[in-house]
Coordinates of C-alpha atoms in Angstrom, one line a residue:
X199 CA 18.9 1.2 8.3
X200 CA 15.8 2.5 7.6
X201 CA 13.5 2.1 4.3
X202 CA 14.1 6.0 3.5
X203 CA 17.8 5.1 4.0
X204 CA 18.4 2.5 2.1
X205 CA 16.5 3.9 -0.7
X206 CA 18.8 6.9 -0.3
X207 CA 21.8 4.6 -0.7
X208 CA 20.7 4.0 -4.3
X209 CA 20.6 7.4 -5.1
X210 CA 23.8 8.2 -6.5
X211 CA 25.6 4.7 -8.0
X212 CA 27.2 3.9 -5.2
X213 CA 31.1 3.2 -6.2
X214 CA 30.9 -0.6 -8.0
X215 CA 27.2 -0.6 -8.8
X216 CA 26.0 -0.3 -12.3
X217 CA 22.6 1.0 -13.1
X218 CA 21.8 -2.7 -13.6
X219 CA 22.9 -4.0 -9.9
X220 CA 20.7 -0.6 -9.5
X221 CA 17.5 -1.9 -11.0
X222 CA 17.8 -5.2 -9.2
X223 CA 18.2 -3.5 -5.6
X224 CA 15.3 -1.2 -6.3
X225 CA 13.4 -3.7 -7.4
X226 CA 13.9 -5.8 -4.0
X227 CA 13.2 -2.2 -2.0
X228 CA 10.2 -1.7 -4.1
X229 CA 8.8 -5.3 -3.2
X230 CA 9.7 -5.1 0.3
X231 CA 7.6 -1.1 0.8
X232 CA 4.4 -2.9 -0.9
X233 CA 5.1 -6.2 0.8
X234 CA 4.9 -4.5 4.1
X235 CA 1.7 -2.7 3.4
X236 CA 0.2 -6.6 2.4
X237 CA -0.2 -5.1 -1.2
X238 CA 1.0 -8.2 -2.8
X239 CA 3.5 -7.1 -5.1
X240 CA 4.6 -8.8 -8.1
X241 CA 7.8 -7.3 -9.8
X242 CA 9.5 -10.6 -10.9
X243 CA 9.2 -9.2 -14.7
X244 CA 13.0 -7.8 -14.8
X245 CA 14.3 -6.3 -18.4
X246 CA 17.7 -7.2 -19.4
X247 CA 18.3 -3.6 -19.8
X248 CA 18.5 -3.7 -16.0
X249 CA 16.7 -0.4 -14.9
X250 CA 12.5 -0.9 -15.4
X251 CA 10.7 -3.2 -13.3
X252 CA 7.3 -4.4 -14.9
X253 CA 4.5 -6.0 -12.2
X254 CA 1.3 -5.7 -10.3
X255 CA -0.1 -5.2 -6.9
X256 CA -2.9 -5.1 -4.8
X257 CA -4.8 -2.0 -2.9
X258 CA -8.3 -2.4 -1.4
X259 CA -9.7 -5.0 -3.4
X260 CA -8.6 -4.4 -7.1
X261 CA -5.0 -5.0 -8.7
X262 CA -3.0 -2.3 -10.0
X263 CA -0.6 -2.8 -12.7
X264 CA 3.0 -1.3 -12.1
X265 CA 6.0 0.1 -13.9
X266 CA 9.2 1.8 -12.1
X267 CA 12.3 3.6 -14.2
X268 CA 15.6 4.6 -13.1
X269 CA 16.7 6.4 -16.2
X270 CA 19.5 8.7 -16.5
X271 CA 17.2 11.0 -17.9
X272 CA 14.0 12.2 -17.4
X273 CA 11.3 9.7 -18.7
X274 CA 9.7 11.0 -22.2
X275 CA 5.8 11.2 -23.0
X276 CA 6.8 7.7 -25.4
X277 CA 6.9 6.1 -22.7
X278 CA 4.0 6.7 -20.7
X279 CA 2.1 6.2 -23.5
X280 CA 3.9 2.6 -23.5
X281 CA 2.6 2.0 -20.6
X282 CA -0.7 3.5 -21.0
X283 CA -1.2 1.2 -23.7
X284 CA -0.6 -1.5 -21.8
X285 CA -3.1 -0.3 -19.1
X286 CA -5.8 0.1 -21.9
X287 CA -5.3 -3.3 -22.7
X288 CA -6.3 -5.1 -19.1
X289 CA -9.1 -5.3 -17.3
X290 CA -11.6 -2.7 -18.0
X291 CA -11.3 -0.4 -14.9
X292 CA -7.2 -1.4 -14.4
X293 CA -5.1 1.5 -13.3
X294 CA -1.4 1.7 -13.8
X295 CA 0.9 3.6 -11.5
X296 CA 4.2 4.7 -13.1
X297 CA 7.5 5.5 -11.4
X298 CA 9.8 7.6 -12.4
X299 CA 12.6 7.6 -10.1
X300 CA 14.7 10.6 -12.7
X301 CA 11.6 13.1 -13.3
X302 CA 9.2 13.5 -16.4
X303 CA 9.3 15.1 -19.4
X304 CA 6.9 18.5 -19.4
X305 CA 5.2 17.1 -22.1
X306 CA 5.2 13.4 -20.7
X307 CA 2.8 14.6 -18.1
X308 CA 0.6 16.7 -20.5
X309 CA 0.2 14.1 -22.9
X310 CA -1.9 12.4 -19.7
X311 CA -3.6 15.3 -18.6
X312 CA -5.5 16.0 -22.6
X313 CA -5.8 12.0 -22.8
X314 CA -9.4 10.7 -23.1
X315 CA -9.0 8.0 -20.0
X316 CA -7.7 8.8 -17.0
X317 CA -6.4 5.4 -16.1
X318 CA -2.2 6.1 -15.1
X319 CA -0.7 7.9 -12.0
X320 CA 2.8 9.1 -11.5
X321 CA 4.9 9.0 -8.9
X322 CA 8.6 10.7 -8.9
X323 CA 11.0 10.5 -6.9
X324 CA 9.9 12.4 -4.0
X325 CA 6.6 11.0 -3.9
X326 CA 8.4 7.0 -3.5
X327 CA 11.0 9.0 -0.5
X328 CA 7.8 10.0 1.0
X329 CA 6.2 6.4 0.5
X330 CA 9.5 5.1 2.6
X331 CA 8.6 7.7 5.3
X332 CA 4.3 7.6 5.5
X333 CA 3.3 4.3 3.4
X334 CA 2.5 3.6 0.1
X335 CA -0.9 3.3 0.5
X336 CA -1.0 6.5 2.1
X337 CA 0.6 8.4 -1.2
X338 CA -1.6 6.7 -3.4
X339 CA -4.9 7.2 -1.8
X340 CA -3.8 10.7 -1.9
X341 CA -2.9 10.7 -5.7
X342 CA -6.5 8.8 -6.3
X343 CA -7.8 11.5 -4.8
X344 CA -6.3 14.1 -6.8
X345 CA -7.6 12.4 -10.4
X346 CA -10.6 11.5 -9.1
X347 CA -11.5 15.3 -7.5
X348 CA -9.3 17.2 -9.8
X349 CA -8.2 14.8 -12.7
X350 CA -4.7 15.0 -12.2
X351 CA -2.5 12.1 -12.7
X352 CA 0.8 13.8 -11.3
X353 CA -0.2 15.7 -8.4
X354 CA 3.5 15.8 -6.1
X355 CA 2.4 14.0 -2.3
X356 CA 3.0 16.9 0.6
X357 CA 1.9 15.6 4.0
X358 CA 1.0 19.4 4.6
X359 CA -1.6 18.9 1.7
X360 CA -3.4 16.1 4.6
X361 CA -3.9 17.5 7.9
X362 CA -4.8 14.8 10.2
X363 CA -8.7 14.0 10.7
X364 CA -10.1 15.6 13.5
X365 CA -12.8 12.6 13.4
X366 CA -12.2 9.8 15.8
X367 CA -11.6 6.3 14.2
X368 CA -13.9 3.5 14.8
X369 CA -12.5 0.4 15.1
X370 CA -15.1 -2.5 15.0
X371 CA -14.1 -5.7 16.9
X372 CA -14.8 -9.1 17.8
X373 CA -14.2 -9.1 21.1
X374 CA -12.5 -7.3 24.1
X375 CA -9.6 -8.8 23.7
X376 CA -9.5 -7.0 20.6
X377 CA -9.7 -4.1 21.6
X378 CA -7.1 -4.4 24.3
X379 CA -4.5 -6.0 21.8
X380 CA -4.9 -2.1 20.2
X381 CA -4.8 -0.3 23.4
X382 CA -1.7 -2.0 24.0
X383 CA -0.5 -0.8 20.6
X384 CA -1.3 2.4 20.8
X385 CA 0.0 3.5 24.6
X386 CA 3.6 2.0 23.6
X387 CA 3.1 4.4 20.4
X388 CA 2.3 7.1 22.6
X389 CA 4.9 6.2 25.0
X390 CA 6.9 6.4 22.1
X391 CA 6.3 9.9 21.0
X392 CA 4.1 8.9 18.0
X393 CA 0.7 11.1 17.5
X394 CA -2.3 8.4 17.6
X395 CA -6.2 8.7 16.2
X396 CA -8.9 8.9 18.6
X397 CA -10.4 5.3 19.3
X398 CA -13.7 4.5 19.7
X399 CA -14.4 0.2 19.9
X400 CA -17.8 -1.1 18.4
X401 CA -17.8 -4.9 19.4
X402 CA -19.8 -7.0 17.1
X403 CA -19.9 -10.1 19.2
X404 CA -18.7 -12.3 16.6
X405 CA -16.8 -12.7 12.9
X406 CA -20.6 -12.5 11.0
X407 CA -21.4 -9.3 12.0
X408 CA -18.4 -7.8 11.3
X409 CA -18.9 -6.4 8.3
X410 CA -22.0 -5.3 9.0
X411 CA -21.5 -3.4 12.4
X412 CA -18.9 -1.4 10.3
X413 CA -21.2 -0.5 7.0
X414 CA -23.7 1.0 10.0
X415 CA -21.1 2.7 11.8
X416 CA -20.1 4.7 8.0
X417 CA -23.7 4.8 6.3
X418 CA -25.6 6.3 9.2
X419 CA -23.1 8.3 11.0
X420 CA -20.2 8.7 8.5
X421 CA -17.1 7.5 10.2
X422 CA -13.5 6.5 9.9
X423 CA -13.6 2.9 10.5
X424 CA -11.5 -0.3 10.3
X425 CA -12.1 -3.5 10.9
X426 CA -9.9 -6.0 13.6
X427 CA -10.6 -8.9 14.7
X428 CA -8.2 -12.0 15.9
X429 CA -9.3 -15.3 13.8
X430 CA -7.0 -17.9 13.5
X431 CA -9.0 -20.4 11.6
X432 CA -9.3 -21.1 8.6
X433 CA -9.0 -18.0 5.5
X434 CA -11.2 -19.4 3.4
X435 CA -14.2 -19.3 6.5
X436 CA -13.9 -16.0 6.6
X437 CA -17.6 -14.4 5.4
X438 CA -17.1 -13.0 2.1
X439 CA -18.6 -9.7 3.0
X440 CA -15.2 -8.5 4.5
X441 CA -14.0 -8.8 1.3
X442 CA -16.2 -6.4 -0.3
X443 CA -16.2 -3.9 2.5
X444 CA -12.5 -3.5 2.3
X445 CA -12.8 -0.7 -0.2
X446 CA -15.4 1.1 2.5
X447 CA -12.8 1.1 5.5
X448 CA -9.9 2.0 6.2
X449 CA -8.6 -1.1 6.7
X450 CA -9.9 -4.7 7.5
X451 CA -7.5 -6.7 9.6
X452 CA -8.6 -9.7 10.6
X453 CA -6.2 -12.8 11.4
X454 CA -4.3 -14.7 14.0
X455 CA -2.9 -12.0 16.4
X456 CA -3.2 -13.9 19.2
X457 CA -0.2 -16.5 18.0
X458 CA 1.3 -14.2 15.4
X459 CA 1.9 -11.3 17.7
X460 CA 1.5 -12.3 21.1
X461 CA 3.4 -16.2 20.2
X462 CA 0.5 -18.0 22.0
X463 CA 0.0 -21.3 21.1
X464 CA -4.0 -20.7 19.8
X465 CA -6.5 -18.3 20.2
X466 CA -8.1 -19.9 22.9
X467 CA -5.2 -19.4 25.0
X468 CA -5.9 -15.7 24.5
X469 CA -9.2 -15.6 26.2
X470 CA -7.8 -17.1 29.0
X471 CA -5.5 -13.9 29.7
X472 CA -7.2 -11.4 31.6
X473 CA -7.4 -8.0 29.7
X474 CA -4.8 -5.7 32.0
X475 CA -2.3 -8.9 30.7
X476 CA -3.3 -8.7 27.3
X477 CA -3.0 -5.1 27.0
X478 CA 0.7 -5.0 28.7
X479 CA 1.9 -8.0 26.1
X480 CA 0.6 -6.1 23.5
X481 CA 2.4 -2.8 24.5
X482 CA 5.9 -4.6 24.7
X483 CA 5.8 -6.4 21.1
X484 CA 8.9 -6.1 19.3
X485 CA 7.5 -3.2 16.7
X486 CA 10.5 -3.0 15.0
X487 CA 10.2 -7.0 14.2
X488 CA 7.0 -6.8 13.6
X489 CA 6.7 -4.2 11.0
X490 CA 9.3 -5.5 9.4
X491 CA 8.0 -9.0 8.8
X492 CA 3.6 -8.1 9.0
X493 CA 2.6 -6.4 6.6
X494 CA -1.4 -6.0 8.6
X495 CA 0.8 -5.1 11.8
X496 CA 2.8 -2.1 9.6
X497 CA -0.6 -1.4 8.6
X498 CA -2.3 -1.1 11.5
X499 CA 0.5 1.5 13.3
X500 CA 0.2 3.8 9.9
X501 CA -3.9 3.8 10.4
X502 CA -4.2 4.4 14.2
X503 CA -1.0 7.2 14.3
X504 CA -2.6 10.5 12.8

């Protein structure tokens, strides 16, 4: 069953579900869509009213905070402004992203649009059924977008409102093996029927420079860039510049492919492998496991597929 599926399942109280069981499998779908995008949900904060889940998550280095009803009816401007409240609260900077999974109130969504601070989006339910289809991350960059361009906080996601870039992506490795871990990736997506980006590989002959060889490749020549790399040492070795680029890229995926993916025993067994080998073990990888259990992998296949 699919994520769009079982999302639909909810829909309609299925016989012997009350809105509370309701809440409580929402709540687990909700946590597994973010988990798979590595956004770090937290949505442990259940009401006893059964059908609003209170929580956080993560999204190119800042923390969003996060609230999701399943009313009966559609949710009024009180309680946006609820939530609001609590967003003014945090973190100067904090946004909140509310979900609505029964509609707004007209004037729920004006009493944002005349408000002072623009600091809450708002999903509906078609937005979160086209989050099961195209990512999460993919509808909210959109809906950041759309406040930050237009100051809307409800602008309704439409994949025909984001034609694919015609730009190649730029992915910046470590090494070749790199690269041919996503050339793998991407010919079993296109032997799949899948649509994928343009590549263009900018080795940068080590983890240091990184961050670096991608803040060049966007400054001077203004591309579409991620960042992947296999390192399966230690996290907290990692240069702290790849931290801060994060919200520059795309994406920066950098870990232990080589024995997460590929099940070899260390990295170093992975330069052993001559490329043409790594490429064909990286084009028959069990996607559907994968995705399911990486969230970096997930991501990954939603960057390089236009």
């Amino acid at each position: 069953m699919t994520s769009r599926q079982a999302l639909d399942g909810l829909a309609n109280l299925p016989p012997g579900m009350t809105p509370q069981t309701r809440g409580r499998e929402f709540e687990r779908w909700l946590n597994g869509l973010l988990s798979r995008e590595d956004m770090q949900p937290r949505t442990s904060s259940f009401r006893p009213a059964g059908e609003e889940i209170d929580g956080s998550f993560f999204y190119e280095g800042r923390f969003y905070l996060l609230e999701a009803k399943w009313w009966k009816e559609r949710v009024p401007a009180s309680a946006i402004y609820q939530f609001k409240g609590k967003v003014d609260g945090k973190l100067i900077g904090t946004i909140g992203v509310f979900i609505s999974m029964s509609g707004y109130a007209a004037d729920a969504v004006d009493a944002l649009r005349v408000g002072k601070d623009l600091n809450v989006l708002l999903f509906d339910r078609e937005d979160v059924s086209a989050a099961a289809e195209v990512g999460f991350s993919r509808v909210l960059r959109y809906k950041l977008r759309m406040a930050a361009e237009r100051g809307e906080v409800f602008v309704p996601y439409a994949t025909t409102t984001l034609p694919a870039t015609s730009k190649p992506l730029t992915v910046v490795i470590k090494s070749l093996r790199d690269e041919m871990m996503i050339r793998g990736i991407t010919k079993r997506l296109s032997r799949d029927g899948l649509p994928v980006r343009n590549l263009e590989f900018i080795p940068s002959l080590g983890v240091i420079g990184l961050a670096n060889v991608a803040m060049a490749a966007i400054e001077e020549q203004a591309r579409h860039v991620i960042i992947f790399a296999d390192f399966a040492g230690d996290p907290a070795n990692l240069p702290d510049d790849l931290t801060y680029i994060q919200g520059r890229t795309e994406a920066v995926l950098v870990g232990p492919w080589s024995t997460d993916w590929l099940g070899l025993s260390s990295e170093v067994d992975a330069k052993k492998l001559p490329p043409n080998e790594l490429l064909s073990r990286a084009s028959n990888l069990n996607f559907e496991d994968l995705r399911e259990r990486d969230g970096r992998f997930e991501r990954l296949i939603r960057v390089v597929t236009a």
